[in-house]
Short mmCIF file of C-alpha atoms in Angstrom, two decimals:
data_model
loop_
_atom_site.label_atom_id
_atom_site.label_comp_id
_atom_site.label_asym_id
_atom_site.label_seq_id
_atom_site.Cartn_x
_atom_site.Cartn_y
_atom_site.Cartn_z
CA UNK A 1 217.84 67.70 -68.85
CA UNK A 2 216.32 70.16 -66.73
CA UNK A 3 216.61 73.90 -66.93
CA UNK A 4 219.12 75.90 -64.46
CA UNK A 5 220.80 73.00 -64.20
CA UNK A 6 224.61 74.35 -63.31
CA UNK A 7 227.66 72.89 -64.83
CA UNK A 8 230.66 73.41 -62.92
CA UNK A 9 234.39 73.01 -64.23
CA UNK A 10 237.96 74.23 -62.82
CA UNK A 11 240.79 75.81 -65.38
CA UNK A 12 242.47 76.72 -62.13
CA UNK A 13 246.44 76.72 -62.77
CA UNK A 14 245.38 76.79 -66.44
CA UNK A 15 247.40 79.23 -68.89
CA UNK A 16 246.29 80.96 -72.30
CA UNK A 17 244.31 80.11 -74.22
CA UNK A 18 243.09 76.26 -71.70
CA UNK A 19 240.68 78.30 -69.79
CA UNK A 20 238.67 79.67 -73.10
CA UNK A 21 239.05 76.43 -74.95
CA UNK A 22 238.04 74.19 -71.61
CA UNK A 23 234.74 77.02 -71.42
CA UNK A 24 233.74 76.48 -75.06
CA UNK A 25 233.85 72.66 -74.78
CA UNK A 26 231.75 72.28 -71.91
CA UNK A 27 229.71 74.71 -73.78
CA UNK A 28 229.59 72.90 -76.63
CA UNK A 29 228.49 70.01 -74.38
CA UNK A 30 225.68 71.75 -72.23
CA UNK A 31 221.86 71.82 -73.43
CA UNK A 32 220.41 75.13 -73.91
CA UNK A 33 219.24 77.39 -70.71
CA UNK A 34 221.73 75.38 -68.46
CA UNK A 35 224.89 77.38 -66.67
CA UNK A 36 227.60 76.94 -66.69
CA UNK A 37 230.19 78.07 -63.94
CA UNK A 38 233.90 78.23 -64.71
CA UNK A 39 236.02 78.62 -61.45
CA UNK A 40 239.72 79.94 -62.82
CA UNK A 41 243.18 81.84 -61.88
CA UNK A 42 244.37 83.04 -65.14
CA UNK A 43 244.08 86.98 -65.44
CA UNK A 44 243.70 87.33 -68.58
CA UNK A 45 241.19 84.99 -69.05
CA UNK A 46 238.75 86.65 -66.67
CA UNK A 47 238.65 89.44 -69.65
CA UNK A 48 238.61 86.91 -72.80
CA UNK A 49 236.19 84.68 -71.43
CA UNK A 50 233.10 87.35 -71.19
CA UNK A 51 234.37 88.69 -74.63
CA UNK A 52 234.36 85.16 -76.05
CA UNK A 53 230.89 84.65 -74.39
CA UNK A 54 229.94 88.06 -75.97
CA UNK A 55 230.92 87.45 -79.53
CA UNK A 56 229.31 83.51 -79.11
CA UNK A 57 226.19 84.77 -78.34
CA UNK A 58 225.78 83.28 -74.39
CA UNK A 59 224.97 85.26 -71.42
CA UNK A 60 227.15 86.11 -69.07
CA UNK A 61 225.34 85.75 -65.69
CA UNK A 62 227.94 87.38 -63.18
CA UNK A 63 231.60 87.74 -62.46
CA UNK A 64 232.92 87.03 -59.00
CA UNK A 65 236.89 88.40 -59.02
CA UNK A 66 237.79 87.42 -55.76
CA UNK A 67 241.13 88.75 -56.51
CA UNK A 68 243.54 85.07 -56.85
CA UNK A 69 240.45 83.39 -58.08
CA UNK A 70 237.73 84.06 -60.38
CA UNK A 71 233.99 82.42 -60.73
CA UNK A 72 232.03 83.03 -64.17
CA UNK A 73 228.49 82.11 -64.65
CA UNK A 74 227.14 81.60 -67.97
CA UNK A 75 223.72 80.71 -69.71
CA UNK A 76 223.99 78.75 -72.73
CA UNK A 77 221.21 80.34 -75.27
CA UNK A 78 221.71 78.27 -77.98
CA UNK B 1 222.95 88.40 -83.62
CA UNK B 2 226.16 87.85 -83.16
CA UNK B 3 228.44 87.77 -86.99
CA UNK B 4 229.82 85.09 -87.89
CA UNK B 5 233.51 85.36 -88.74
CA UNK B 6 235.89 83.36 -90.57
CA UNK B 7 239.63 82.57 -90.42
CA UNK B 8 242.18 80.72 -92.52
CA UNK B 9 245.55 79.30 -91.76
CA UNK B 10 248.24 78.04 -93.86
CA UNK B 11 250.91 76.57 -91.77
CA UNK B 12 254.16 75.79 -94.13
CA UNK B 13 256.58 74.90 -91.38
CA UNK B 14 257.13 72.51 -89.46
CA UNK B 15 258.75 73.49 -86.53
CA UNK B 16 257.23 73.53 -82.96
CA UNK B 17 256.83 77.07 -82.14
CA UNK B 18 255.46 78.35 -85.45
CA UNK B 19 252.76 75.23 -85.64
CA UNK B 20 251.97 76.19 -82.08
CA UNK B 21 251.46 79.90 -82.47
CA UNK B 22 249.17 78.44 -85.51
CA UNK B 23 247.38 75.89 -83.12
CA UNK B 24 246.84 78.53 -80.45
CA UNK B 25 245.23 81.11 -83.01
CA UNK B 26 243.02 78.24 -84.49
CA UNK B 27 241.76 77.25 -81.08
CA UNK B 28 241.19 80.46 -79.14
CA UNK B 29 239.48 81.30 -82.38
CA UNK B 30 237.05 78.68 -82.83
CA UNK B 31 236.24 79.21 -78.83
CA UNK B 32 235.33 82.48 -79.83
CA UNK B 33 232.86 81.29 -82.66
CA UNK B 34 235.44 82.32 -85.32
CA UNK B 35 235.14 79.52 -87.94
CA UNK B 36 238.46 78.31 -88.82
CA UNK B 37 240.04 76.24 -91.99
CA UNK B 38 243.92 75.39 -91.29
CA UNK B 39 246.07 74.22 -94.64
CA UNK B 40 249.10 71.97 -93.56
CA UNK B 41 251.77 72.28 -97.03
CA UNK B 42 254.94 71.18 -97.57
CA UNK B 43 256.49 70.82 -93.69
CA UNK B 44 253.59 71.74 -92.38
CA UNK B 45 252.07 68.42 -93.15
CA UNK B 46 254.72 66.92 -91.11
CA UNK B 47 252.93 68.27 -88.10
CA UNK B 48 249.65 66.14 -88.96
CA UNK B 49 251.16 63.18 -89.30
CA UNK B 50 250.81 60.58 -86.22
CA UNK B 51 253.86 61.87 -84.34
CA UNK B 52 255.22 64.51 -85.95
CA UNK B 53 253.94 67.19 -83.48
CA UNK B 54 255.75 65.96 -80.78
CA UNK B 55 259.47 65.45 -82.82
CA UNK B 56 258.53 68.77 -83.98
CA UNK B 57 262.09 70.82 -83.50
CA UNK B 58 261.85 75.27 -82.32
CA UNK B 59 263.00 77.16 -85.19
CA UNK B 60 265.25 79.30 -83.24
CA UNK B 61 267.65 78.01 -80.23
CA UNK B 62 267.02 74.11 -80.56
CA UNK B 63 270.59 73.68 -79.97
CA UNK B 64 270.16 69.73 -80.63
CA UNK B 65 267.02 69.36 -79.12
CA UNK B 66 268.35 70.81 -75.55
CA UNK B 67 266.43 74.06 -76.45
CA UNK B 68 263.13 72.14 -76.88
CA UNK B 69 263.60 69.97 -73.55
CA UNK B 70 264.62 73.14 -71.76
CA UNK B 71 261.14 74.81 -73.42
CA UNK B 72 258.91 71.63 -72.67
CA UNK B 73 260.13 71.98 -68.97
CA UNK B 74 258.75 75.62 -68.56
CA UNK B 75 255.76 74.90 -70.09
CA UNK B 76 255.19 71.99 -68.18
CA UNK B 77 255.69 74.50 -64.96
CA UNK B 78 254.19 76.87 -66.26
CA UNK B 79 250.54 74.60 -67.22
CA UNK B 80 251.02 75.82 -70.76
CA UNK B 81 249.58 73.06 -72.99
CA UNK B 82 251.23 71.04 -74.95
CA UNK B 83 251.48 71.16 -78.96
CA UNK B 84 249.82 67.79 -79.44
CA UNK B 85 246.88 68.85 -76.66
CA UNK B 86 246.19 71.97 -78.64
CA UNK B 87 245.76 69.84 -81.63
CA UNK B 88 243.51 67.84 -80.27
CA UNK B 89 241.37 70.90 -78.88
CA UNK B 90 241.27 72.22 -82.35
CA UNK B 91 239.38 68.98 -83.69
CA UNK B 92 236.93 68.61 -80.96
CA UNK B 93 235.78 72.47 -80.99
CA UNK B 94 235.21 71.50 -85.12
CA UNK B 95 238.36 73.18 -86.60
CA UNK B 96 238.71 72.32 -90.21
CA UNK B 97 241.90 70.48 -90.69
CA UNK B 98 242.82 70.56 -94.64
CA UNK B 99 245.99 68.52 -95.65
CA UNK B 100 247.95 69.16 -98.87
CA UNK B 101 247.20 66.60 -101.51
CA UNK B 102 250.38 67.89 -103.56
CA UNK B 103 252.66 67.38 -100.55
CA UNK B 104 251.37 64.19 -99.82
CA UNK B 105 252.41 62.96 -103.40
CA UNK B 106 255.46 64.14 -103.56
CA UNK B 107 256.65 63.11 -99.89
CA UNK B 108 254.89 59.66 -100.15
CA UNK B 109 252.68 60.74 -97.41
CA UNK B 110 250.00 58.21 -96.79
CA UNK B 111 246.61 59.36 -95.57
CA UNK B 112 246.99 56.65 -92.75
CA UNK B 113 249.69 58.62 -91.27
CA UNK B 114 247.97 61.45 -90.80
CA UNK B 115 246.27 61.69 -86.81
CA UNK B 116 242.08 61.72 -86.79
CA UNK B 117 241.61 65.65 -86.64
CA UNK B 118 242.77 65.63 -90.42
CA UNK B 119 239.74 64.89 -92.17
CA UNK B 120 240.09 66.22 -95.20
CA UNK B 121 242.99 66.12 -97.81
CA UNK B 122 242.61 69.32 -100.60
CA UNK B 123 244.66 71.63 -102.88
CA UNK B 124 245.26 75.43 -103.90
CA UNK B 125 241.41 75.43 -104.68
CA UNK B 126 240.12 74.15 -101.68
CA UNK B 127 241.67 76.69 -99.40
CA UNK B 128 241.64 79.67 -101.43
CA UNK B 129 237.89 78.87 -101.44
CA UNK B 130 238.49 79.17 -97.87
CA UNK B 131 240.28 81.86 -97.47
CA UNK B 132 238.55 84.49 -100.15
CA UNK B 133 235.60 84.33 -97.38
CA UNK B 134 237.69 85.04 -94.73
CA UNK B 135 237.99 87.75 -92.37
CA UNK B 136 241.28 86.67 -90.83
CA UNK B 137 244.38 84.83 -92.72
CA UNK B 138 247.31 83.83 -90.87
CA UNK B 139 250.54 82.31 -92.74
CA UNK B 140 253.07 80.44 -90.07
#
């Protein structure tokens, strides 16, 4: 597995708590140093997600709220 | 570093809405890196047991089971996941599933018909070894 190496998944028309559990599995999944990209509608989400990326110890790469949707980039670390 | 935090759950009912309040915790928690042990007692355990989650009655306004079809329906619009989904979550992110040996003796409660995500039958001891560590305790 190469490095960079993006991961892409959809929780769009997801509700609470899909979108954080569907982030930590592909987590859970990924190799270290690859991102992942979560592409989502849930509102609330677009604040637990970088929290729950915060207090997991990823990076959060950027947030892209383009108001109905959302795009989250993270870097597994570990 | 980030700190490592702990939860317990001990779920002693068995109806729908209180075991998925306790499902939704146990997930969202273990997505956040909180490491979770769930206890399933007396009708709790009925929710572990191969189909028991989905004959799970509400606990308020089942009105014969009309409430829960009327509350499966808006879910189901609504993309809010199931009761048996979230149970399945909760075992692939590594939740520890504890059922009751006690309960299991004295409601005949074969360890066969308990679904895969149980993998470990304990007592008092076991989760109040749990649950002296942890930060978080939840009772449903």
């Amino acid at each position: 597995m190469g490095n960079d190496e993006e991961i892409k998944i959809s929780t769009l028309g997801m509700n609470c708590p899909k979108p954080l559990i569907e982030t930590r599995k592909a987590l859970n999944k990924m190799q270290p140093n690859q991102i992942l990209v979560v592409e989502g509608d849930h509102r609330v989400s677009l604040v637990e997600i970088p929290q729950a990326i915060k207090d997991t110890g990823h990076e959060l790469l950027s947030i892209d709220d383009q108001g109905t949707k959302w795009v989250i980039k993270i870097r597994k670390v570990k | 570093m980030v700190e490592k935090k702990t939860m317990t759950i001990l779920l002693h009912s068995g109806e729908m809405d209180k075991a998925f309040a306790a499902f939704i915790l146990a997930t969202g928690a273990a997505a956040k890196g909180i490491q979770t042990t769930m206890f399933f007692t007396f009708w709790g355990l009925k929710v572990v047991q191969k189909g028991g989650a989905q004959s799970a009655k509400l606990s308020n306004m089942n009105m014969g089971g009309l409430g829960k079809m009327m509350i499966k329906r808006m879910m189901k619009k609504k993309n809010v996941a199931s009761l048996q989904e979230l149970i399945k979550d909760a075992g692939e992110l590594g939740v520890r599933l504890v059922a009751c040996e006690m309960t299991m003796d004295l409601m005949n409660v074969p360890k066969e018909s308990l679904i895969p995500e149980v993998k470990e039958i304990g007592g008092v001891g076991t989760f109040l070894d749990a649950a002296a560590q942890s930060d978080i305790h939840f009772v449903f």
